[in-house]
PDB file of C-alpha atoms in Angstrom:
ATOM      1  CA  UNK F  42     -12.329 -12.868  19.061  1.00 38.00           C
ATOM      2  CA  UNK F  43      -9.188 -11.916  17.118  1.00 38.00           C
ATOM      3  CA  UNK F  44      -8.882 -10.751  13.584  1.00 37.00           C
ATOM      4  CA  UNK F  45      -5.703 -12.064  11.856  1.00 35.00           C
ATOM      5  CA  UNK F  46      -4.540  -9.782   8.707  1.00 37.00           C
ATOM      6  CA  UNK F  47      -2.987 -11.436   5.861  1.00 33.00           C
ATOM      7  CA  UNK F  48       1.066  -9.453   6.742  1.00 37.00           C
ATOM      8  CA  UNK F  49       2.735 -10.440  10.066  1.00 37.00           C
ATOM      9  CA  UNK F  50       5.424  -8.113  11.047  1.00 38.00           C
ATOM     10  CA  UNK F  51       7.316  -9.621  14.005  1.00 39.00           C
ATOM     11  CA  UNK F  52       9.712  -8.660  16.691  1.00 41.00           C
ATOM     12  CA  UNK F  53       8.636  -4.758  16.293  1.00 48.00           C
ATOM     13  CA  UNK F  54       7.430  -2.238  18.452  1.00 47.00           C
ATOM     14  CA  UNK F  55       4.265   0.042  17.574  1.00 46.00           C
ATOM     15  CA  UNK F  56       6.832   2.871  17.261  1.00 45.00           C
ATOM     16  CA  UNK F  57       9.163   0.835  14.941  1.00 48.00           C
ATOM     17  CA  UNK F  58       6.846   0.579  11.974  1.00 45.00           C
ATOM     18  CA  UNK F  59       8.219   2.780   9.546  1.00 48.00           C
ATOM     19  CA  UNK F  60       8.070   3.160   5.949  1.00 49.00           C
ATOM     20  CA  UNK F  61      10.606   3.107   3.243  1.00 53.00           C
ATOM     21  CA  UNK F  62       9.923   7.248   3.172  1.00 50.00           C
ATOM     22  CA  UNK F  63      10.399   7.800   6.358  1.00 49.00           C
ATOM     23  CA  UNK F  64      13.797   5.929   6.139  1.00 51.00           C
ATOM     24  CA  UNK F  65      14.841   8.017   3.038  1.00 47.00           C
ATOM     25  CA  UNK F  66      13.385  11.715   4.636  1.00 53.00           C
ATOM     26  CA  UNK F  67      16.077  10.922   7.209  1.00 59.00           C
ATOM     27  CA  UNK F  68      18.826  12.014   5.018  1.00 61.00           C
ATOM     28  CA  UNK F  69      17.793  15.981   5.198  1.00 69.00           C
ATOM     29  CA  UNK F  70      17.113  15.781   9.097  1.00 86.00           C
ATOM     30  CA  UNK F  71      18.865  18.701  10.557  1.00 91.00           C
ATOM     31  CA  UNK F  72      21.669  18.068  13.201  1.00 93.00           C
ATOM     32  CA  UNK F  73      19.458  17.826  16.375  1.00 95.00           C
ATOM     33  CA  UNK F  74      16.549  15.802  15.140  1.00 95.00           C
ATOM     34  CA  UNK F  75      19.444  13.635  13.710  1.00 95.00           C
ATOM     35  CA  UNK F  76      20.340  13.372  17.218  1.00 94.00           C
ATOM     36  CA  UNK F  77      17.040  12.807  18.479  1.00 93.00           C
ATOM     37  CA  UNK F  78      16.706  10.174  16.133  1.00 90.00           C
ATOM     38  CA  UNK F  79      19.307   8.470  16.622  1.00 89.00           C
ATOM     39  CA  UNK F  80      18.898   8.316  20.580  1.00 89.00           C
ATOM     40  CA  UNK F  81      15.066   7.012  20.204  1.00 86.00           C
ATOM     41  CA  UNK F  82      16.368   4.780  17.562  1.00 79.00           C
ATOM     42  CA  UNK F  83      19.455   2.923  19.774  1.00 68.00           C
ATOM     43  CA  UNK F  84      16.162   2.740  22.146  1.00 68.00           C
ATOM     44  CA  UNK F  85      14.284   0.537  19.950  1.00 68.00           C
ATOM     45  CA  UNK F  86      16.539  -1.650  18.952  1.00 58.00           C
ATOM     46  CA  UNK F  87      17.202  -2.492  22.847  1.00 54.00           C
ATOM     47  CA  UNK F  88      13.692  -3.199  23.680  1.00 51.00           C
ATOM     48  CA  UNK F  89      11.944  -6.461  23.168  1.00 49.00           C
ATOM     49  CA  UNK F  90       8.636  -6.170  21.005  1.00 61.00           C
ATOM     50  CA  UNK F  91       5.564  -5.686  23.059  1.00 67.00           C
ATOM     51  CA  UNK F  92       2.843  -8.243  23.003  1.00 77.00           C
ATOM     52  CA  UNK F  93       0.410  -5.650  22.176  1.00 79.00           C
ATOM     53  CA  UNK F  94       2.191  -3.863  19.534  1.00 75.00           C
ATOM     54  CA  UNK F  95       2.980  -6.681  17.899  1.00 79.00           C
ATOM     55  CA  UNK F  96      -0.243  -8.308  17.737  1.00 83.00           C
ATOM     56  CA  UNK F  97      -1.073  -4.919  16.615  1.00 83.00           C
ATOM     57  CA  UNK F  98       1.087  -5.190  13.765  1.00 81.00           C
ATOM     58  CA  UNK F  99       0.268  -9.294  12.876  1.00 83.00           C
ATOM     59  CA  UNK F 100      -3.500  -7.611  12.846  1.00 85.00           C
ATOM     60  CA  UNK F 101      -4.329  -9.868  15.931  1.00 87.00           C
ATOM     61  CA  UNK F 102      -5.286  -7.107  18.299  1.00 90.00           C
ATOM     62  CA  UNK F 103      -8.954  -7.043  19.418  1.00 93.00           C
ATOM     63  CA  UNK F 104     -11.128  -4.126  19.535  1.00 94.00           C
ATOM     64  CA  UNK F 105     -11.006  -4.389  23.618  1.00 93.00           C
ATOM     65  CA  UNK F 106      -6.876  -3.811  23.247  1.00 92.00           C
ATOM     66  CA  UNK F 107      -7.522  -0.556  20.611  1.00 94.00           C
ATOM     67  CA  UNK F 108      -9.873   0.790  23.204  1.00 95.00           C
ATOM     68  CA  UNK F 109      -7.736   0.376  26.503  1.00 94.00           C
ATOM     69  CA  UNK F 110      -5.065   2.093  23.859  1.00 93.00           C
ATOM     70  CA  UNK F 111      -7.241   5.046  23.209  1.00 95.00           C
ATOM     71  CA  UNK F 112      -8.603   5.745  26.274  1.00 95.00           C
ATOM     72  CA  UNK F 113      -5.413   5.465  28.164  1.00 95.00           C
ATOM     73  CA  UNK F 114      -3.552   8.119  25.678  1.00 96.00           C
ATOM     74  CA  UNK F 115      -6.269  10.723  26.072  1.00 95.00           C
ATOM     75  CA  UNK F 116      -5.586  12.354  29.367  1.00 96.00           C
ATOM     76  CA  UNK F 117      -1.835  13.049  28.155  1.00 97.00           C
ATOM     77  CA  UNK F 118      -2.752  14.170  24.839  1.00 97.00           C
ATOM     78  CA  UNK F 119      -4.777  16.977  26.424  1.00 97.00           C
ATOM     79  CA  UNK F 120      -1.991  18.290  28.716  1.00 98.00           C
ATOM     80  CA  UNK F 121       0.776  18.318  25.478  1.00 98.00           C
ATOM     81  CA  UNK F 122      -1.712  20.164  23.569  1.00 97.00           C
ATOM     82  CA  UNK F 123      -2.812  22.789  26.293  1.00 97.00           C
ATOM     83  CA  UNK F 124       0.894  23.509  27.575  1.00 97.00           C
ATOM     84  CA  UNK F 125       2.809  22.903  24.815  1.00 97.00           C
ATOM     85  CA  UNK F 126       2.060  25.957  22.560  1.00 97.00           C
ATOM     86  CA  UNK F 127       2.677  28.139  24.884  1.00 97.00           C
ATOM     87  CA  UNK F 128       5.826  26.087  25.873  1.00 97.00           C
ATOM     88  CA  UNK F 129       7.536  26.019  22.057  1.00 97.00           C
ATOM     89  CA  UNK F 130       6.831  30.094  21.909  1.00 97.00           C
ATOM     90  CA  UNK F 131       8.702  30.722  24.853  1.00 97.00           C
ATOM     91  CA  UNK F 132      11.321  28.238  23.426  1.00 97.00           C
ATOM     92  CA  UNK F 133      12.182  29.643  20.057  1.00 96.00           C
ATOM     93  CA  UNK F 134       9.669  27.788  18.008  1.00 96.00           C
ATOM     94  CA  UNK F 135       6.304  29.438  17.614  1.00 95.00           C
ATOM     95  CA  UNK F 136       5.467  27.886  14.262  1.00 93.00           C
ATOM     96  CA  UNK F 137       4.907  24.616  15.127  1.00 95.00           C
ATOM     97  CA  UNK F 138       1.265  23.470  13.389  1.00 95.00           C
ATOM     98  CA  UNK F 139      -0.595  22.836  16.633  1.00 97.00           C
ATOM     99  CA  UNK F 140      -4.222  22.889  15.285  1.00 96.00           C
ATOM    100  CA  UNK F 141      -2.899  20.277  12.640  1.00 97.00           C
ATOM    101  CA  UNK F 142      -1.291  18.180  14.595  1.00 97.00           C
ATOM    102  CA  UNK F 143      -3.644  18.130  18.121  1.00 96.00           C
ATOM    103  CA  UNK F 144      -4.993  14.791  18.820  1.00 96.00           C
ATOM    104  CA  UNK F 145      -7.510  15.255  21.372  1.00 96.00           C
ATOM    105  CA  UNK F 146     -10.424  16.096  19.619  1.00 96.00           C
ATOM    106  CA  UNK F 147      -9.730  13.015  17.760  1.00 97.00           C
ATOM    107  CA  UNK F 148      -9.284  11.099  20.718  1.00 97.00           C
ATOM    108  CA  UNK F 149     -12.305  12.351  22.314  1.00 97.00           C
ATOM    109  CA  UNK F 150     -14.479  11.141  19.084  1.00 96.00           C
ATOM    110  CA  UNK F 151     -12.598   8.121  18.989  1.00 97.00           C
ATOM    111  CA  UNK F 152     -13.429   7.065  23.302  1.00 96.00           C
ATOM    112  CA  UNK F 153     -17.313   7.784  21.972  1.00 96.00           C
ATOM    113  CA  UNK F 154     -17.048   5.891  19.398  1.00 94.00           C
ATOM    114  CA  UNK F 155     -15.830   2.910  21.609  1.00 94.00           C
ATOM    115  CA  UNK F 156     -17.744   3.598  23.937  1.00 92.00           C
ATOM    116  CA  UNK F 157     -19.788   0.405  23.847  1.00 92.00           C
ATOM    117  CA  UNK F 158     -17.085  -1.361  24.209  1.00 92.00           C
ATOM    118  CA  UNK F 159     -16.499  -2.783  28.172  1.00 88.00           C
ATOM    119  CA  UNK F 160     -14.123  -1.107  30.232  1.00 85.00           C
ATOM    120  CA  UNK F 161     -10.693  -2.425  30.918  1.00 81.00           C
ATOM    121  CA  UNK F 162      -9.605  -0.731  34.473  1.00 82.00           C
ATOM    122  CA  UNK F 163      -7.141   3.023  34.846  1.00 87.00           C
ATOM    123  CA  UNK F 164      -4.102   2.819  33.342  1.00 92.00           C
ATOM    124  CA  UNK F 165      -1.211   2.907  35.628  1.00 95.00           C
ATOM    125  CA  UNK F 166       1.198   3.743  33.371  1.00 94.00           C
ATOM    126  CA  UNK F 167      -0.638   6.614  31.631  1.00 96.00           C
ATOM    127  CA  UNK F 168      -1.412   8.285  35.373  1.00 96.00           C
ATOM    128  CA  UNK F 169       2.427   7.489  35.728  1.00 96.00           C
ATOM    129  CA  UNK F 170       2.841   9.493  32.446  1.00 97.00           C
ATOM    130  CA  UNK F 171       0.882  12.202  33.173  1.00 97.00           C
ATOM    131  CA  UNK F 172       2.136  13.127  36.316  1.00 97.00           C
ATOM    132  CA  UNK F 173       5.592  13.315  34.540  1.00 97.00           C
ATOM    133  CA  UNK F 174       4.668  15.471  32.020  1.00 98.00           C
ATOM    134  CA  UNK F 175       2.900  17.502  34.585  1.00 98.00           C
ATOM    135  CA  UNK F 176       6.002  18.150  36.416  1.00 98.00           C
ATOM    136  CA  UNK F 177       8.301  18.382  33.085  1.00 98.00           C
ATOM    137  CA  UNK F 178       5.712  21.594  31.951  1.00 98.00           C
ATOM    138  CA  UNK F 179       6.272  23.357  35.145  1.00 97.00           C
ATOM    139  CA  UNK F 180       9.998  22.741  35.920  1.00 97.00           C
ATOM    140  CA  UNK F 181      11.615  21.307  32.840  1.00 98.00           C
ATOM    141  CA  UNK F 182       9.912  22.518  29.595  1.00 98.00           C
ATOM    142  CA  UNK F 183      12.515  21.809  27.257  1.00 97.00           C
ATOM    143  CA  UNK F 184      12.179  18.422  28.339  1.00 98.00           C
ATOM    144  CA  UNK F 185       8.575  18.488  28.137  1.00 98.00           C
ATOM    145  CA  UNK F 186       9.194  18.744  24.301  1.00 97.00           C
ATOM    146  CA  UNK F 187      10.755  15.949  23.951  1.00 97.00           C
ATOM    147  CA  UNK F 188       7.521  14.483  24.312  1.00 97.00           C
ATOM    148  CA  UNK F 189       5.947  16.642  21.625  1.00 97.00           C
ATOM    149  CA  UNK F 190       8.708  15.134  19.344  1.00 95.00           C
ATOM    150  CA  UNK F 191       8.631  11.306  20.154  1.00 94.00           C
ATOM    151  CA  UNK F 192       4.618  11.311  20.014  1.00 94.00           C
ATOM    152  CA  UNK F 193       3.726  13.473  16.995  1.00 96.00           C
ATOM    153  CA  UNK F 194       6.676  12.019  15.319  1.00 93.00           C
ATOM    154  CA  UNK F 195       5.137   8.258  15.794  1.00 90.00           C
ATOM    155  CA  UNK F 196       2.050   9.539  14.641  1.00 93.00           C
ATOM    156  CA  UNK F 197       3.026  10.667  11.725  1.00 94.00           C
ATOM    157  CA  UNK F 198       5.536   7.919  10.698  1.00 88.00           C
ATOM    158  CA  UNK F 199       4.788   4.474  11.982  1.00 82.00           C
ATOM    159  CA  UNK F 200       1.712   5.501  13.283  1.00 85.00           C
ATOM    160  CA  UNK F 201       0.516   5.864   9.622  1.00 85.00           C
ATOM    161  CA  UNK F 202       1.190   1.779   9.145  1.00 83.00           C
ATOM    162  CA  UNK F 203      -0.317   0.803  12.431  1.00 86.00           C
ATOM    163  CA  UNK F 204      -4.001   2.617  12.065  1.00 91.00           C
ATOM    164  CA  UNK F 205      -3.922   0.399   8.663  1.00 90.00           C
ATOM    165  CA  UNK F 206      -3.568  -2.430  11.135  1.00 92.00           C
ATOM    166  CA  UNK F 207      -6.556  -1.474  13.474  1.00 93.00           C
ATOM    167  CA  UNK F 208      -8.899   0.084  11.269  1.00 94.00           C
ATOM    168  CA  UNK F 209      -9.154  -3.397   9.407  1.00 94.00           C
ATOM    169  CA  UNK F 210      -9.595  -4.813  12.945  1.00 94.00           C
ATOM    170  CA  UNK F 211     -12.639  -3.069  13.581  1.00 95.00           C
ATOM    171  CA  UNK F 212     -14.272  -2.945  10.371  1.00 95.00           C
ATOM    172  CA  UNK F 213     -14.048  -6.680  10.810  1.00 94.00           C
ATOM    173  CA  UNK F 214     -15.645  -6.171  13.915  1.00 94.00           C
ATOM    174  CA  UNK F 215     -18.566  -4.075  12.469  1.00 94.00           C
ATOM    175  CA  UNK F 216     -16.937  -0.859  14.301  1.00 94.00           C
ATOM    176  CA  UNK F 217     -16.001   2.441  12.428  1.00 92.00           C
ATOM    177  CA  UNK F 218     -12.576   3.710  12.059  1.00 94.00           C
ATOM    178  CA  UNK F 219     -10.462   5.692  14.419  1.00 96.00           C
ATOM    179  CA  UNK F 220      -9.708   9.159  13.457  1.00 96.00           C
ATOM    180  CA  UNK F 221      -6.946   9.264  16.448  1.00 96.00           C
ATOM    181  CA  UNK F 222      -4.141   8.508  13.475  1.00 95.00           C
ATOM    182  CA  UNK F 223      -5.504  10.650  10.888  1.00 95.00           C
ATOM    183  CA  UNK F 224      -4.641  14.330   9.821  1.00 96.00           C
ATOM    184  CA  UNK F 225      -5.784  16.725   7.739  1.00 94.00           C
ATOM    185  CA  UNK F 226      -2.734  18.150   6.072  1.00 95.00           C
ATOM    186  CA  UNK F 227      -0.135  16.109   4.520  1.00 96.00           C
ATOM    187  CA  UNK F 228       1.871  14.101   6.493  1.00 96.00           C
ATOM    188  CA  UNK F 229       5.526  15.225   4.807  1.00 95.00           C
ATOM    189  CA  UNK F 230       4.411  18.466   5.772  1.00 96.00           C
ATOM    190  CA  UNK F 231       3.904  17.824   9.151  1.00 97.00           C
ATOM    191  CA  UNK F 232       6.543  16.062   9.519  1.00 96.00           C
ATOM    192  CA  UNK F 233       9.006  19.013   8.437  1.00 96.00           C
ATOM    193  CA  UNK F 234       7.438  21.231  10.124  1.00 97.00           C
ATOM    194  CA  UNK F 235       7.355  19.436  13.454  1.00 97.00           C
ATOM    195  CA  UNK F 236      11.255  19.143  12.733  1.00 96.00           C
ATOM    196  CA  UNK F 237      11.629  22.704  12.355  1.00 96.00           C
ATOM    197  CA  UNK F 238      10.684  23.535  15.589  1.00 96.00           C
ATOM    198  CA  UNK F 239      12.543  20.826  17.056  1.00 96.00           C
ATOM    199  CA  UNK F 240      15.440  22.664  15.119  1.00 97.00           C
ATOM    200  CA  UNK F 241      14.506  26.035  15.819  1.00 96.00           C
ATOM    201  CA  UNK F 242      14.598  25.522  19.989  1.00 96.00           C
ATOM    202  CA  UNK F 243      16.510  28.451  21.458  1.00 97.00           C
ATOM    203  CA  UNK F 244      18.081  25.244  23.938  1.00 97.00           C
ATOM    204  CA  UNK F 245      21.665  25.857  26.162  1.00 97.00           C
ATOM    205  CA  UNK F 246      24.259  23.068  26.048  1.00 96.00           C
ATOM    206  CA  UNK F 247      23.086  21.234  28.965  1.00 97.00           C
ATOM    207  CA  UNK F 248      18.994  21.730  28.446  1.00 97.00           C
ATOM    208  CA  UNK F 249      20.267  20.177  24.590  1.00 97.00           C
ATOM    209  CA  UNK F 250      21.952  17.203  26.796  1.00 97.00           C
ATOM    210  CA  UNK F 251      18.927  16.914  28.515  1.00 98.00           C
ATOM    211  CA  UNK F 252      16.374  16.991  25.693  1.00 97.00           C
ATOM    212  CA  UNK F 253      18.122  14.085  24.146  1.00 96.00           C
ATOM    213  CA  UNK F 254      17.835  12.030  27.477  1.00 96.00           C
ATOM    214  CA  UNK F 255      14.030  13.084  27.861  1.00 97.00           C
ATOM    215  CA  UNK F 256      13.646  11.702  23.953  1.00 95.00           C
ATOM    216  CA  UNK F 257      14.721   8.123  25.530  1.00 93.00           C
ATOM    217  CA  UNK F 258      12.186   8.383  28.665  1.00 95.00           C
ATOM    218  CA  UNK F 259       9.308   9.620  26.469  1.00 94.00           C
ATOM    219  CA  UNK F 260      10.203   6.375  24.120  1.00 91.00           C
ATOM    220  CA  UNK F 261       9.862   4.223  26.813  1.00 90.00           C
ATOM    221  CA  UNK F 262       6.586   5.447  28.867  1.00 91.00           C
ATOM    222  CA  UNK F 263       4.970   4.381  25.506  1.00 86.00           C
ATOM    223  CA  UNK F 264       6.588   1.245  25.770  1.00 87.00           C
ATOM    224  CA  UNK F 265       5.391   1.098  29.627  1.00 89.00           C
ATOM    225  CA  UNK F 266       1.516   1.416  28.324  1.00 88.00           C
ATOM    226  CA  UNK F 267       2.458  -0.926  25.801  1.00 85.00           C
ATOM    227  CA  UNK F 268       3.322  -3.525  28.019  1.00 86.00           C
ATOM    228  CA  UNK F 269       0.566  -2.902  30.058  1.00 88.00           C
ATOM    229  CA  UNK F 270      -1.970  -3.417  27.472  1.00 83.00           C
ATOM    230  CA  UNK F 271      -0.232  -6.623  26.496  1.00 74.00           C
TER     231      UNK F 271
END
């Protein structure tokens, strides 16, 4: 069973979902998350909508897609949030809000809360994803950052739109809401101070070169999972 929502929005990804804020806030980005931005950005206008995220968006997801979703992002959720304090301190950025921003507590509530729901299989592409981020924490942290960026950032921007989306789904489906997409602070101050420490990374030339190509693979190993739940 599928629950269709009154607002379709088609040929978008669940990382392209932004509102009419989010395009204004962009003015006072500083000069790297303007680059940042502007790297993910080129990304997602070159890939296709997913068949997930855009069923997502149409409200035509079923509860068995949010699940696989939730489950799947859990594992990596845990290693950003164990490594990556550490990771920003020894980069120049010890400020950034990591008790406001961690998802894995919510994830955890939100796989218990699904937890009648069947199953779908391992998720390739989140082992695939792990293991990267694994290896980008030991050997290439300023990499592993990028990561920090792309996710929190969709959280916080279109992320906001698309737990609209699947919190109507399950009501409809006599399930509770996900806490996954919601935090406790305000979201405009998250989102500024995740940029400052994006800013504030103590980064050399080629490590800066390198964080914006990392931006561009983190994009798209969301867009792997994507697929894969389509």
């Amino acid at each position: 069973m599928t629950t269709t929502l009154p607002v379709a929005v088609s040929g978008q990804g669940i990382s392209d979902h932004a509102s009419p804020a989010d395009a204004a806030a962009r003015q006072g980005f500083g000069p790297r998350v303007r680059r940042l931005h502007g790297r993910i950005g080129a990304a997602h206008h070159r890939a296709e909508g997913m068949t997930f995220s855009r069923a997502l968006l149409a409200g035509q997801a079923s509860p068995l897609q949010l699940a696989a979703l939730i489950r799947a992002l859990g594992p990596a959720y845990t290693l950003i949030e164990r490594r990556g304090p550490e990771l920003t301190a020894a980069l120049g950025a010890p400020n950034l809000p990591w008790s406001a921003l961690n998802r894995s507590e919510a994830l955890r509530h939100d796989v218990a809360m699904l937890a009648g729901i069947e199953a779908s299989g391992p998720s390739a592409a989140a082992a695939a994803w792990l293991e990267h981020l694994h290896t980008l924490a030991q050997q290439e942290p300023h990499r592993f950052l990028a990561h920090v960026y792309v996710r929190y950032g969709g959280d916080l921007s279109g992320g906001q739109q698309l737990a609209q989306q699947a919190n109507t789904i399950l009501a409809a489906h006599g399930l509770p809401c996900l806490r996954f997409w919601r935090f406790e602070r305000p979201i405009e101050e998250l989102k500024q101070a995740l940029h400052d420490a994006m800013e504030q990374l103590e980064l050399s030339e080629a490590e800066e070169a390198e964080l914006l190509d990392e931006a561009v693979v983190a994009f798209h190993d969301t867009q792997r999972l994507l697929a894969e739940l389509g």
